[in-house]
CSV table of C-alpha atoms in Angstrom, one decimal:
chain,number,residue,atom,x,y,z
A,1,MET,CA,-5.3,181.5,-139.3
A,2,SER,CA,-4.8,180.2,-135.4
A,3,ALA,CA,-2.5,178.5,-132.8
A,4,ARG,CA,-2.6,176.0,-131.7
A,5,LEU,CA,-2.9,175.2,-127.4
A,6,VAL,CA,-2.4,171.4,-126.1
A,7,PHE,CA,-2.4,170.5,-122.5
A,8,LEU,CA,-0.6,168.3,-120.9
A,9,GLY,CA,-1.2,165.3,-117.8
A,10,ARG,CA,-4.2,166.3,-116.0
A,11,LEU,CA,-4.5,170.2,-118.0
A,12,GLY,CA,-5.8,167.8,-120.9
A,13,ASP,CA,-8.9,166.8,-118.3
A,14,LEU,CA,-10.2,170.6,-119.0
A,15,VAL,CA,-10.5,170.7,-122.5
A,16,SER,CA,-12.1,168.1,-124.7
A,17,GLY,CA,-9.8,166.4,-127.0
A,18,GLY,CA,-6.6,168.1,-124.8
A,19,GLU,CA,-6.4,170.5,-127.5
A,20,LEU,CA,-7.9,174.4,-128.3
A,21,ALA,CA,-7.2,176.0,-131.5
A,22,VAL,CA,-7.0,180.1,-130.2
A,23,ALA,CA,-6.2,184.0,-131.7
A,24,PRO,CA,-2.8,184.3,-131.7
A,25,GLY,CA,-1.6,187.4,-129.5
A,26,PRO,CA,0.4,187.7,-126.6
A,27,LEU,CA,0.1,184.7,-124.0
A,28,ALA,CA,-1.8,187.0,-121.4
A,29,ASP,CA,-4.3,187.6,-124.0
A,30,VAL,CA,-5.2,184.3,-125.0
A,31,LEU,CA,-5.9,183.3,-121.5
A,32,ALA,CA,-8.0,185.9,-120.6
A,33,ALA,CA,-9.8,184.4,-123.4
A,34,LEU,CA,-11.3,181.6,-121.7
A,35,GLU,CA,-12.7,179.8,-119.6
A,36,PRO,CA,-11.9,182.0,-115.9
A,37,GLN,CA,-11.3,178.2,-114.3
A,38,LEU,CA,-9.2,177.5,-117.3
A,39,ALA,CA,-7.1,180.0,-116.9
A,40,LEU,CA,-6.0,179.8,-113.9
A,41,ALA,CA,-5.3,176.0,-113.6
A,42,LEU,CA,-2.9,177.1,-116.7
A,43,ALA,CA,-1.3,180.0,-114.8
A,44,ASP,CA,0.0,177.5,-112.2
A,45,GLU,CA,3.6,179.2,-111.7
A,46,ARG,CA,5.0,175.1,-112.0
A,47,VAL,CA,3.3,174.6,-114.9
A,48,ARG,CA,6.2,174.9,-118.1
A,49,HIS,CA,6.0,175.6,-121.9
A,50,ALA,CA,6.6,174.8,-124.9
A,51,LEU,CA,6.3,176.3,-128.2
A,52,ASN,CA,6.6,174.3,-131.3
A,53,GLY,CA,8.2,171.5,-129.9
A,54,GLN,CA,10.9,173.3,-128.0
A,55,LEU,CA,10.6,174.4,-124.2
A,56,LEU,CA,10.9,177.8,-123.1
A,57,ALA,CA,12.6,179.4,-120.0
A,58,ARG,CA,10.9,179.7,-116.8
A,59,GLU,CA,9.5,183.6,-117.8
A,60,THR,CA,9.8,183.7,-121.4
A,61,ALA,CA,7.3,185.6,-123.2
A,62,ILE,CA,5.2,183.7,-125.2
A,63,GLU,CA,3.3,186.0,-127.9
A,64,LEU,CA,1.5,183.3,-130.0
A,65,ALA,CA,2.4,183.6,-134.0
A,66,ALA,CA,-0.3,181.6,-136.5
A,67,GLY,CA,-0.1,178.3,-136.8
A,68,ASP,CA,2.1,177.6,-133.9
A,69,GLU,CA,1.9,174.9,-131.0
A,70,LEU,CA,2.1,175.9,-127.5
A,71,ALA,CA,1.9,172.9,-125.2
A,72,PHE,CA,1.9,173.4,-121.1
A,73,LEU,CA,2.8,171.0,-119.1
A,74,PRO,CA,2.3,170.6,-115.5
A,75,PRO,CA,4.3,168.4,-113.7
A,76,VAL,CA,5.6,165.1,-114.8
A,77,SER,CA,5.6,161.7,-112.3
A,78,GLY,CA,7.4,159.2,-115.0
A,79,GLY,CA,9.3,155.7,-114.0
B,1,MET,CA,26.2,151.7,-128.3
B,2,ILE,CA,22.8,154.0,-126.7
B,3,ASP,CA,19.5,152.3,-127.8
B,4,VAL,CA,16.2,154.8,-126.3
B,5,ARG,CA,13.0,153.6,-127.3
B,6,LEU,CA,9.5,154.1,-126.4
B,7,LEU,CA,6.8,151.9,-126.4
B,8,THR,CA,3.0,151.3,-127.1
B,9,GLY,CA,2.3,148.2,-126.3
B,10,PRO,CA,3.9,145.5,-123.7
B,11,PHE,CA,7.3,144.3,-124.3
B,12,ILE,CA,9.7,142.4,-122.8
B,13,PRO,CA,13.0,143.4,-121.4
B,14,GLY,CA,14.9,140.2,-122.0
B,15,GLN,CA,14.5,140.7,-125.9
B,16,PHE,CA,16.4,144.2,-125.4
B,17,ILE,CA,18.5,143.1,-123.1
B,18,GLY,CA,20.4,140.4,-124.2
B,19,PRO,CA,21.1,141.6,-128.2
B,20,PHE,CA,22.1,145.3,-126.1
B,21,THR,CA,24.7,142.8,-123.7
B,22,ASN,CA,26.1,140.7,-127.0
B,23,ALA,CA,26.7,144.9,-128.6
B,24,HIS,CA,29.0,145.5,-126.5
B,25,PRO,CA,31.7,142.7,-126.0
B,26,GLY,CA,34.5,143.2,-123.7
B,27,LEU,CA,32.0,144.4,-121.3
B,28,GLY,CA,32.8,144.1,-117.5
B,29,GLY,CA,29.3,144.4,-116.5
B,30,VAL,CA,25.7,145.2,-117.4
B,31,CYS,CA,23.6,147.2,-114.0
B,32,THR,CA,19.1,146.7,-115.3
B,33,PHE,CA,17.0,147.6,-113.8
B,34,VAL,CA,12.9,146.8,-114.8
B,35,GLY,CA,10.1,148.5,-113.3
B,36,GLU,CA,6.4,147.2,-113.7
B,37,VAL,CA,3.5,148.0,-112.8
B,38,ARG,CA,2.4,147.4,-109.2
B,39,GLY,CA,-1.0,145.7,-108.7
B,40,GLU,CA,-1.2,146.7,-104.7
B,41,ASP,CA,-4.2,149.1,-103.0
B,42,GLY,CA,-6.7,147.5,-106.3
B,43,VAL,CA,-4.4,149.6,-109.5
B,44,GLU,CA,-7.0,147.6,-112.4
B,45,ALA,CA,-4.8,150.5,-114.8
B,46,LEU,CA,-1.8,152.5,-115.2
B,47,GLU,CA,-1.7,155.3,-117.9
B,48,LEU,CA,1.3,157.2,-118.8
B,49,SER,CA,1.3,160.2,-122.1
B,50,HIS,CA,4.1,161.4,-123.2
B,51,TYR,CA,4.9,165.0,-125.5
B,52,GLU,CA,6.2,163.9,-128.6
B,53,PRO,CA,8.4,166.8,-129.2
B,54,LEU,CA,10.1,167.1,-126.1
B,55,THR,CA,9.9,163.2,-124.0
B,56,LEU,CA,11.9,160.5,-126.9
B,57,PRO,CA,14.5,164.0,-127.3
B,58,GLY,CA,14.5,164.4,-123.3
B,59,MET,CA,15.3,160.2,-123.1
B,60,GLN,CA,18.5,160.6,-125.7
B,61,ALA,CA,19.5,163.6,-124.2
B,62,LEU,CA,19.7,161.5,-120.5
B,63,ALA,CA,21.5,158.1,-121.8
B,64,GLN,CA,23.9,160.0,-123.3
B,65,GLN,CA,24.5,162.6,-120.2
B,66,ALA,CA,24.5,158.6,-118.5
B,67,VAL,CA,27.0,157.3,-120.9
B,68,THR,CA,29.6,160.4,-121.0
B,69,ARG,CA,29.2,160.7,-117.0
B,70,PHE,CA,29.5,157.8,-115.8
B,71,GLY,CA,32.1,156.6,-119.3
B,72,LEU,CA,30.0,153.8,-120.0
B,73,MET,CA,30.2,151.6,-123.1
B,74,GLY,CA,26.6,151.7,-124.0
B,75,MET,CA,23.0,152.0,-122.3
B,76,LEU,CA,19.5,150.8,-122.8
B,77,MET,CA,16.5,153.0,-122.0
B,78,LEU,CA,13.4,151.4,-122.7
B,79,HIS,CA,10.0,153.5,-121.6
B,80,ARG,CA,6.4,152.5,-122.3
B,81,VAL,CA,3.3,154.8,-123.2
B,82,GLY,CA,-0.3,154.3,-123.2
B,83,VAL,CA,-2.0,152.1,-120.5
B,84,MET,CA,-1.0,148.7,-118.7
B,85,ARG,CA,-2.5,146.9,-117.2
B,86,PRO,CA,-0.7,145.2,-113.6
B,87,GLY,CA,2.4,142.9,-113.6
B,88,GLU,CA,3.7,144.8,-117.1
B,89,PRO,CA,6.7,146.7,-117.6
B,90,ILE,CA,6.7,150.3,-117.4
B,91,VAL,CA,10.1,151.1,-117.3
B,92,CYS,CA,13.9,148.7,-118.3
B,93,VAL,CA,17.4,151.1,-118.1
B,94,SER,CA,20.9,148.8,-118.8
B,95,ALA,CA,24.1,150.1,-118.7
B,96,ALA,CA,26.9,148.7,-119.9
B,97,ALA,CA,30.2,149.4,-118.3
B,98,SER,CA,33.7,148.3,-117.6
B,99,HIS,CA,33.3,147.9,-114.2
B,100,ARG,CA,30.0,147.1,-111.9
B,101,ARG,CA,30.4,150.9,-110.0
B,102,ALA,CA,29.6,152.9,-113.2
B,103,ALA,CA,26.9,151.0,-114.4
B,104,PHE,CA,24.7,150.6,-111.1
B,105,ASP,CA,25.5,154.5,-111.0
B,106,ALA,CA,24.2,154.9,-114.4
B,107,VAL,CA,20.8,152.9,-113.8
B,108,ASP,CA,20.5,154.5,-110.7
B,109,PHE,CA,21.2,157.7,-112.2
B,110,ALA,CA,18.9,157.8,-115.0
B,111,MET,CA,15.6,156.0,-113.4
B,112,ASP,CA,16.2,159.0,-111.4
B,113,HIS,CA,15.9,161.6,-113.9
B,114,LEU,CA,13.1,159.2,-115.6
B,115,LYS,CA,11.2,159.9,-112.9
B,116,SER,CA,10.5,163.0,-111.7
B,117,GLN,CA,12.5,164.8,-114.8
B,118,SER,CA,11.0,163.5,-117.9
B,119,TRP,CA,8.1,164.4,-119.8
B,120,PHE,CA,6.1,162.0,-118.5
B,121,TRP,CA,2.7,161.9,-116.9
B,122,LYS,CA,1.2,159.1,-115.1
B,123,ARG,CA,-2.9,158.3,-114.3
B,124,GLU,CA,-3.9,155.0,-112.6
B,125,GLN,CA,-7.3,153.5,-112.3
B,126,ARG,CA,-8.5,152.0,-109.2
B,127,GLY,CA,-12.4,151.1,-109.3
B,128,GLY,CA,-13.1,152.2,-112.6
B,129,GLU,CA,-11.8,156.5,-111.7
B,130,TRP,CA,-8.7,157.3,-113.3
B,131,THR,CA,-6.7,159.7,-110.8
B,132,TRP,CA,-3.7,162.1,-111.8
B,133,ILE,CA,-0.4,161.2,-109.9
B,134,GLU,CA,1.8,163.8,-108.9
B,135,PRO,CA,5.6,163.7,-108.3
B,136,ARG,CA,6.7,162.6,-104.6
B,137,GLY,CA,9.3,164.7,-102.7
B,138,GLN,CA,11.5,161.9,-102.2
B,139,ASP,CA,11.3,162.2,-106.0
B,140,TYR,CA,13.5,165.0,-106.0
B,141,ALA,CA,15.0,164.6,-102.8
B,142,ASP,CA,16.1,160.7,-105.1
B,143,LEU,CA,17.3,163.7,-108.4
B,144,ALA,CA,19.2,166.5,-105.7
B,145,ARG,CA,21.8,163.4,-105.4
B,146,TRP,CA,22.9,164.0,-108.4
B,147,ASP,CA,23.3,167.5,-108.6
C,1,MET,CA,11.5,132.9,-103.6
C,2,ILE,CA,15.3,132.6,-103.6
C,3,ASP,CA,17.0,130.5,-106.6
C,4,VAL,CA,21.4,130.0,-105.6
C,5,ARG,CA,23.1,127.3,-108.0
C,6,LEU,CA,27.0,127.4,-109.2
C,7,LEU,CA,27.0,126.4,-112.9
C,8,THR,CA,30.0,124.3,-114.3
C,9,GLY,CA,29.1,125.6,-117.7
C,10,PRO,CA,28.2,128.7,-120.0
C,11,PHE,CA,24.5,130.0,-119.6
C,12,ILE,CA,22.2,133.2,-120.6
C,13,PRO,CA,21.1,135.2,-117.9
C,14,GLY,CA,17.5,136.1,-119.7
C,15,GLN,CA,16.7,132.1,-119.6
C,16,PHE,CA,17.1,132.2,-115.5
C,17,ILE,CA,15.6,136.2,-115.0
C,18,GLY,CA,12.3,135.9,-117.1
C,19,PRO,CA,11.1,133.0,-114.8
C,20,PHE,CA,12.0,134.6,-111.5
C,21,THR,CA,10.8,138.3,-112.4
C,22,ASN,CA,7.4,135.9,-113.5
C,23,ALA,CA,7.8,134.2,-109.9
C,24,HIS,CA,7.2,137.3,-108.9
C,25,PRO,CA,3.7,138.2,-109.5
C,26,GLY,CA,3.0,142.1,-107.7
C,27,LEU,CA,6.7,143.1,-108.2
C,28,GLY,CA,7.1,147.4,-108.6
C,29,GLY,CA,11.6,146.9,-109.7
C,30,VAL,CA,13.8,144.0,-110.6
C,31,CYS,CA,17.1,145.2,-110.2
C,32,THR,CA,19.8,142.8,-112.3
C,33,PHE,CA,23.4,142.6,-112.2
C,34,VAL,CA,25.5,140.3,-114.7
C,35,GLY,CA,29.2,140.0,-114.8
C,36,GLU,CA,31.1,139.2,-117.6
C,37,VAL,CA,35.0,137.6,-118.3
C,38,ARG,CA,36.7,140.7,-119.5
C,39,GLY,CA,39.0,140.0,-122.4
C,40,GLU,CA,41.3,143.4,-121.7
C,41,ASP,CA,44.7,142.7,-121.0
C,42,GLY,CA,45.5,139.7,-123.2
C,43,VAL,CA,43.1,137.4,-120.5
C,44,GLU,CA,42.7,134.2,-122.6
C,45,ALA,CA,40.4,132.9,-119.4
C,46,LEU,CA,39.9,132.5,-116.8
C,47,GLU,CA,39.4,129.9,-113.9
C,48,LEU,CA,37.3,129.8,-110.7
C,49,SER,CA,37.2,127.0,-108.0
C,50,HIS,CA,35.4,126.7,-104.9
C,51,TYR,CA,35.0,124.4,-101.9
C,52,GLU,CA,31.6,122.3,-102.1
C,53,PRO,CA,31.2,121.7,-98.3
C,54,LEU,CA,30.8,126.0,-98.1
C,55,THR,CA,30.4,127.9,-101.5
C,56,LEU,CA,27.2,127.2,-102.3
C,57,PRO,CA,25.9,127.0,-98.6
C,58,GLY,CA,27.6,130.3,-97.7
C,59,MET,CA,25.5,132.2,-100.9
C,60,GLN,CA,22.4,130.8,-99.8
C,61,ALA,CA,23.1,132.5,-96.2
C,62,LEU,CA,23.8,135.4,-98.3
C,63,ALA,CA,21.1,135.4,-100.4
C,64,GLN,CA,19.2,135.0,-97.4
C,65,GLN,CA,20.9,137.7,-95.5
C,66,ALA,CA,20.0,140.0,-98.6
C,67,VAL,CA,15.9,138.7,-98.3
C,68,THR,CA,16.0,139.6,-95.0
C,69,ARG,CA,17.9,143.4,-94.6
C,70,PHE,CA,15.9,144.6,-97.5
C,71,GLY,CA,12.7,143.4,-97.1
C,72,LEU,CA,12.6,141.4,-101.0
C,73,MET,CA,10.5,139.7,-102.6
C,74,GLY,CA,13.2,137.1,-103.6
C,75,MET,CA,16.8,136.8,-104.7
C,76,LEU,CA,18.0,135.5,-107.8
C,77,MET,CA,22.4,134.4,-107.8
C,78,LEU,CA,24.0,131.7,-110.5
C,79,HIS,CA,27.8,132.2,-109.7
C,80,ARG,CA,29.9,130.1,-112.7
C,81,VAL,CA,32.6,128.1,-111.3
C,82,GLY,CA,35.4,126.2,-113.6
C,83,VAL,CA,37.2,127.8,-117.0
C,84,MET,CA,35.5,130.3,-118.3
C,85,ARG,CA,36.6,132.3,-121.9
C,86,PRO,CA,36.5,136.5,-122.1
C,87,GLY,CA,32.8,137.2,-123.0
C,88,GLU,CA,30.8,134.6,-120.9
C,89,PRO,CA,28.6,135.5,-117.5
C,90,ILE,CA,30.4,135.0,-114.4
C,91,VAL,CA,28.0,135.7,-112.4
C,92,CYS,CA,24.2,136.8,-112.0
C,93,VAL,CA,22.4,138.8,-109.0
C,94,SER,CA,18.5,139.8,-109.5
C,95,ALA,CA,16.9,141.4,-106.5
C,96,ALA,CA,12.6,141.6,-107.1
C,97,ALA,CA,11.0,144.1,-104.1
C,98,SER,CA,8.6,146.6,-104.1
C,99,HIS,CA,10.6,149.3,-104.6
C,100,ARG,CA,13.1,150.4,-106.3
C,101,ARG,CA,16.0,151.2,-104.2
C,102,ALA,CA,15.2,147.6,-101.7
C,103,ALA,CA,16.4,146.0,-105.1
C,104,PHE,CA,19.4,148.1,-105.9
C,105,ASP,CA,20.8,148.1,-103.1
C,106,ALA,CA,20.4,144.3,-102.2
C,107,VAL,CA,22.0,143.2,-105.6
C,108,ASP,CA,25.0,146.2,-104.4
C,109,PHE,CA,25.0,144.4,-101.5
C,110,ALA,CA,25.6,140.9,-102.4
C,111,MET,CA,27.7,141.7,-105.5
C,112,ASP,CA,30.2,142.6,-102.6
C,113,HIS,CA,29.8,139.6,-100.7
C,114,LEU,CA,30.4,137.7,-103.3
C,115,LYS,CA,33.7,139.7,-104.6
C,116,SER,CA,35.4,139.1,-100.6
C,117,GLN,CA,33.3,137.1,-98.7
C,118,SER,CA,32.1,134.1,-100.9
C,119,TRP,CA,34.6,130.6,-100.9
C,120,PHE,CA,36.0,131.2,-104.7
C,121,TRP,CA,39.5,131.6,-105.7
C,122,LYS,CA,40.1,133.0,-109.3
C,123,ARG,CA,43.1,132.5,-111.2
C,124,GLU,CA,43.4,134.2,-115.2
C,125,GLN,CA,45.7,132.7,-117.8
C,126,ARG,CA,47.5,135.2,-119.6
C,127,GLY,CA,50.5,134.3,-123.0
C,128,GLY,CA,49.2,129.9,-121.8
C,129,GLU,CA,50.3,131.1,-117.6
C,130,TRP,CA,48.6,130.4,-114.9
C,131,THR,CA,48.0,134.2,-112.2
C,132,TRP,CA,46.3,133.5,-109.4
C,133,ILE,CA,43.8,136.9,-107.9
C,134,GLU,CA,44.6,138.4,-104.7
C,135,PRO,CA,41.7,140.7,-103.8
C,136,ARG,CA,42.3,144.6,-104.1
C,137,GLY,CA,41.9,146.4,-101.4
C,138,GLN,CA,39.2,148.0,-102.7
C,139,ASP,CA,36.4,145.0,-102.9
C,140,TYR,CA,37.2,145.8,-99.0
C,141,ALA,CA,35.8,148.9,-98.5
C,142,ASP,CA,33.2,148.0,-101.1
C,143,LEU,CA,32.3,145.2,-98.0
C,144,ALA,CA,33.1,147.8,-95.0
C,145,ARG,CA,30.2,150.1,-95.9
C,146,TRP,CA,27.3,147.0,-94.7
C,147,ASP,CA,29.1,147.1,-91.2
D,1,MET,CA,43.4,105.5,-91.1
D,2,SER,CA,44.8,109.1,-92.5
D,3,ALA,CA,43.4,112.3,-91.6
D,4,ARG,CA,43.4,114.6,-95.6
D,5,LEU,CA,44.1,117.7,-96.2
D,6,VAL,CA,42.3,119.9,-98.6
D,7,PHE,CA,44.1,122.9,-100.4
D,8,LEU,CA,42.0,125.4,-102.1
D,9,GLY,CA,43.6,128.5,-104.0
D,10,ARG,CA,46.6,129.2,-104.7
D,11,LEU,CA,47.5,126.5,-101.8
D,12,GLY,CA,46.1,123.8,-104.8
D,13,ASP,CA,49.6,124.8,-106.8
D,14,LEU,CA,51.5,123.5,-103.9
D,15,VAL,CA,50.9,120.3,-103.6
D,16,SER,CA,49.8,117.3,-106.6
D,17,GLY,CA,46.1,116.8,-106.6
D,18,GLY,CA,45.7,119.7,-104.4
D,19,GLU,CA,45.3,116.9,-101.8
D,20,LEU,CA,48.0,115.0,-98.5
D,21,ALA,CA,46.8,111.8,-96.9
D,22,VAL,CA,48.7,113.3,-93.2
D,23,ALA,CA,49.1,110.8,-90.0
D,24,PRO,CA,46.0,112.6,-87.3
D,25,GLY,CA,47.0,114.4,-84.8
D,26,PRO,CA,47.5,118.0,-83.5
D,27,LEU,CA,47.6,120.5,-86.6
D,28,ALA,CA,51.4,121.4,-84.9
D,29,ASP,CA,52.5,117.6,-85.3
D,30,VAL,CA,50.6,117.7,-88.8
D,31,LEU,CA,52.6,121.0,-90.2
D,32,ALA,CA,55.4,120.2,-88.7
D,33,ALA,CA,55.8,117.0,-90.9
D,34,LEU,CA,55.9,118.5,-93.8
D,35,GLU,CA,57.4,119.8,-96.5
D,36,PRO,CA,58.8,123.6,-94.7
D,37,GLN,CA,57.9,125.3,-97.9
D,38,LEU,CA,54.7,123.6,-97.6
D,39,ALA,CA,53.6,124.3,-93.9
D,40,LEU,CA,54.8,127.8,-94.3
D,41,ALA,CA,52.6,128.9,-96.6
D,42,LEU,CA,49.8,127.1,-94.6
D,43,ALA,CA,50.6,128.9,-91.2
D,44,ASP,CA,50.0,132.2,-92.9
D,45,GLU,CA,47.3,134.1,-90.7
D,46,ARG,CA,45.1,134.9,-93.7
D,47,VAL,CA,44.5,131.1,-94.4
D,48,ARG,CA,41.3,130.3,-92.5
D,49,HIS,CA,40.2,126.0,-92.0
D,50,ALA,CA,37.3,124.2,-92.4
D,51,LEU,CA,36.9,120.7,-90.5
D,52,ASN,CA,34.7,118.4,-91.7
D,53,GLY,CA,32.7,120.9,-94.1
D,54,GLN,CA,32.2,123.2,-90.9
D,55,LEU,CA,34.0,126.8,-91.5
D,56,LEU,CA,36.7,127.1,-88.0
D,57,ALA,CA,36.6,130.2,-85.4
D,58,ARG,CA,40.1,132.3,-86.0
D,59,GLU,CA,43.0,130.7,-83.7
D,60,THR,CA,41.1,127.1,-82.8
D,61,ALA,CA,43.3,124.6,-81.9
D,62,ILE,CA,42.5,121.5,-84.7
D,63,GLU,CA,43.0,118.1,-83.6
D,64,LEU,CA,42.6,115.8,-86.6
D,65,ALA,CA,41.3,112.7,-85.9
D,66,ALA,CA,41.0,109.4,-88.2
D,67,GLY,CA,38.2,110.3,-91.6
D,68,ASP,CA,38.9,113.7,-90.5
D,69,GLU,CA,39.2,116.4,-93.6
D,70,LEU,CA,40.9,119.6,-93.1
D,71,ALA,CA,40.8,122.8,-95.9
D,72,PHE,CA,43.1,125.2,-96.3
D,73,LEU,CA,41.3,128.3,-97.3
D,74,PRO,CA,43.2,130.8,-98.4
D,75,PRO,CA,42.2,135.0,-99.0
D,76,VAL,CA,39.2,134.5,-101.3
D,77,SER,CA,38.9,136.7,-105.0
D,78,GLY,CA,35.2,135.3,-107.0
D,79,GLY,CA,33.1,137.6,-108.6
């Protein structure tokens, strides 16, 4: 069973449908298996992460298990 | 009363503000801000996306924070998502309080946080092309006023 | 558009704010403050008196001043006179502008001036007895912010 | 023909109907002809004057002509 990456805001434009199924594992390994351009955009230090709907503190070490949903949240612009 | 909603279609602010006001007998004042999509610079449409697990819970926490910090009787917080046309309301925040200053400050506080610290992503369409909007430096400066 | 009125009977703010907002296509935001008669401390009624030749012209000048100073698209300014009961709106000020800050500041400015520099005299009824209300020191301090 | 004094706010409580017809003349003479308690209340330096609907600058010398309306405006309390 795979894990799911969800891309918000401008990151959603980089992947058709704004989502990607990936093999579980440490985030570094998951990113290394992606297209370099996408991996680079995701590695932007301004991008925050939410794992299964919970916002993670910056610099949290992330390990994806089967069935996990990891959201990539670029800087917001609301109102 | 705290009433926080994400709305997926056009809305008329007055249809929410009237009942919100009436729900607080004894209030001294209600301050309301309604933001609309500006049609300037050839903007044809605006799209706001959100992330279901974070956006509404974050707004609810923000409204609760405003109520506590400013001693409000209630807060109404409405935010559109999806595609909007110029002239449509995007956001509506109302604060009901015993005194004017608290109501004003609470809406100001909530708007600053909605603009630069809530989970929304905005893009604009001009000439058929969509462009993502980055937060402005001014938005962060506005936010820092409340630290 | 500047719309300034003295109202002699109860009014529903939304019935004025909706048309006011719609009269300004292209606006960015509308800030509104509605003040109501508080029923606290046993207040049974409130009466506002005015002086016909000065009060409305003074309000019109104030609204024009706010529009100029804050670069507004329009201002709505409604004020009750006569006897009011707790829960009834006394005052409603709306500012339509391209940007939020201007709309907020304009309503704040207008309210401070309506409270302590417009030609209204207020008295409250408690236990059947009427008492005149003096302006508070805080009202003058609020006003001085705009000098 | 007389001039008319109009009393606003709490000053209105001092005179039945909130108005008074008086003989024209300088304001000092007009006040001297009133009941002392009323004259004292009107002489409060915080009281402003409007002559025929026009607000007067403080310290303006006021002379009432026949038909004039002079309003006495105590400190306001609106909103």
